[in-house]
mmCIF file of C-alpha atoms in Angstrom:
data_model
loop_
_atom_site.group_PDB
_atom_site.id
_atom_site.type_symbol
_atom_site.label_atom_id
_atom_site.label_comp_id
_atom_site.label_asym_id
_atom_site.label_seq_id
_atom_site.Cartn_x
_atom_site.Cartn_y
_atom_site.Cartn_z
ATOM 1 C CA UNK A 1 -27.015 -152.668 -22.164
ATOM 2 C CA UNK A 2 -30.702 -154.304 -21.013
ATOM 3 C CA UNK A 3 -33.649 -153.507 -19.438
ATOM 4 C CA UNK A 4 -35.852 -155.882 -17.949
ATOM 5 C CA UNK A 5 -39.819 -155.639 -17.533
ATOM 6 C CA UNK A 6 -40.840 -155.728 -13.792
ATOM 7 C CA UNK A 7 -43.960 -157.631 -14.633
ATOM 8 C CA UNK A 8 -43.294 -160.411 -17.049
ATOM 9 C CA UNK A 9 -39.103 -160.792 -17.470
ATOM 10 C CA UNK A 10 -38.951 -159.820 -21.226
ATOM 11 C CA UNK A 11 -35.835 -158.082 -21.726
ATOM 12 C CA UNK A 12 -34.701 -155.673 -24.443
ATOM 13 C CA UNK A 13 -31.495 -153.837 -25.621
ATOM 14 C CA UNK A 14 -30.943 -150.357 -25.074
ATOM 15 C CA UNK A 15 -28.391 -147.494 -26.031
ATOM 16 C CA UNK A 16 -28.874 -145.432 -22.694
ATOM 17 C CA UNK A 17 -28.447 -146.237 -18.955
ATOM 18 C CA UNK A 18 -31.221 -149.173 -18.329
ATOM 19 C CA UNK A 19 -33.995 -148.487 -16.084
ATOM 20 C CA UNK A 20 -34.975 -150.454 -13.250
ATOM 21 C CA UNK A 21 -38.596 -150.190 -12.512
ATOM 22 C CA UNK A 22 -39.916 -150.147 -16.456
ATOM 23 C CA UNK A 23 -42.648 -152.145 -18.301
ATOM 24 C CA UNK A 24 -42.504 -153.836 -21.868
ATOM 25 C CA UNK A 25 -45.164 -152.836 -24.391
ATOM 26 C CA UNK A 26 -48.350 -155.529 -23.438
ATOM 27 C CA UNK A 27 -47.733 -155.024 -19.812
ATOM 28 C CA UNK A 28 -47.685 -150.987 -19.902
ATOM 29 C CA UNK A 29 -51.186 -151.384 -21.455
ATOM 30 C CA UNK A 30 -53.677 -150.763 -18.701
ATOM 31 C CA UNK A 31 -56.111 -153.577 -17.957
ATOM 32 C CA UNK A 32 -58.558 -153.888 -15.227
ATOM 33 C CA UNK A 33 -56.674 -156.047 -13.524
ATOM 34 C CA UNK A 34 -53.562 -154.504 -14.218
ATOM 35 C CA UNK A 35 -53.531 -150.247 -13.265
ATOM 36 C CA UNK A 36 -57.699 -150.502 -13.150
ATOM 37 C CA UNK A 37 -57.499 -146.816 -12.309
ATOM 38 C CA UNK A 38 -55.802 -145.925 -15.145
ATOM 39 C CA UNK A 39 -57.934 -148.432 -17.384
ATOM 40 C CA UNK A 40 -61.213 -147.414 -16.430
ATOM 41 C CA UNK A 41 -60.017 -143.647 -16.569
ATOM 42 C CA UNK A 42 -59.382 -144.112 -20.113
ATOM 43 C CA UNK A 43 -62.339 -145.872 -20.854
ATOM 44 C CA UNK A 44 -64.424 -142.865 -19.714
ATOM 45 C CA UNK A 45 -62.367 -140.137 -20.990
ATOM 46 C CA UNK A 46 -61.676 -141.512 -24.787
ATOM 47 C CA UNK A 47 -64.850 -143.084 -25.152
ATOM 48 C CA UNK A 48 -67.099 -142.336 -28.418
ATOM 49 C CA UNK A 49 -69.101 -139.207 -27.824
ATOM 50 C CA UNK A 50 -72.387 -138.943 -29.400
ATOM 51 C CA UNK A 51 -73.939 -135.920 -29.482
ATOM 52 C CA UNK A 52 -76.328 -135.516 -32.852
ATOM 53 C CA UNK A 53 -79.334 -137.288 -31.035
ATOM 54 C CA UNK A 54 -80.572 -138.028 -27.824
ATOM 55 C CA UNK A 55 -82.187 -141.289 -28.221
ATOM 56 C CA UNK A 56 -82.282 -144.379 -25.771
ATOM 57 C CA UNK A 57 -79.055 -145.246 -27.006
ATOM 58 C CA UNK A 58 -77.501 -142.249 -26.117
ATOM 59 C CA UNK A 59 -78.848 -142.118 -22.716
ATOM 60 C CA UNK A 60 -77.427 -145.352 -22.056
ATOM 61 C CA UNK A 61 -73.677 -144.556 -23.528
ATOM 62 C CA UNK A 62 -74.186 -141.321 -21.032
ATOM 63 C CA UNK A 63 -75.055 -143.583 -18.366
ATOM 64 C CA UNK A 64 -72.333 -145.835 -18.933
ATOM 65 C CA UNK A 65 -69.546 -143.056 -19.232
ATOM 66 C CA UNK A 66 -70.509 -141.816 -15.822
ATOM 67 C CA UNK A 67 -70.405 -145.465 -14.565
ATOM 68 C CA UNK A 68 -66.994 -145.399 -16.162
ATOM 69 C CA UNK A 69 -65.583 -142.243 -14.389
ATOM 70 C CA UNK A 70 -66.810 -143.082 -10.942
ATOM 71 C CA UNK A 71 -65.189 -146.628 -11.099
ATOM 72 C CA UNK A 72 -61.797 -144.413 -12.116
ATOM 73 C CA UNK A 73 -62.688 -142.292 -8.906
ATOM 74 C CA UNK A 74 -63.207 -145.106 -6.615
ATOM 75 C CA UNK A 75 -59.878 -146.913 -8.143
ATOM 76 C CA UNK A 76 -58.045 -144.036 -7.288
ATOM 77 C CA UNK A 77 -59.593 -143.783 -4.053
ATOM 78 C CA UNK A 78 -58.522 -147.057 -3.082
ATOM 79 C CA UNK A 79 -54.829 -146.754 -3.942
#
C-alpha cells in the first residue's frame, strides 16, 4: 500500500491504511507561499528571544516579532 502527497505527487510505502489528504516532509514544512499563516506564526513564536540587554537591536527584534505575529493573525483571518 502507498500514500501520495497531495501537492507534489511523491509516493511512499506504508504498512497501515493509506491516508488520502497527506503531505510529504518537504511539502509539509510551512513556507510563505504554502500555508502562510502557519509559517508566520512559527516565525514569530520560535524566534530567539534576547532579554539580557535593551539595545537598538533588541528593540528591532521586538518590533519584528510583533510584525510577524500581526502577519500571522492577518493570514489566519483571511482563510
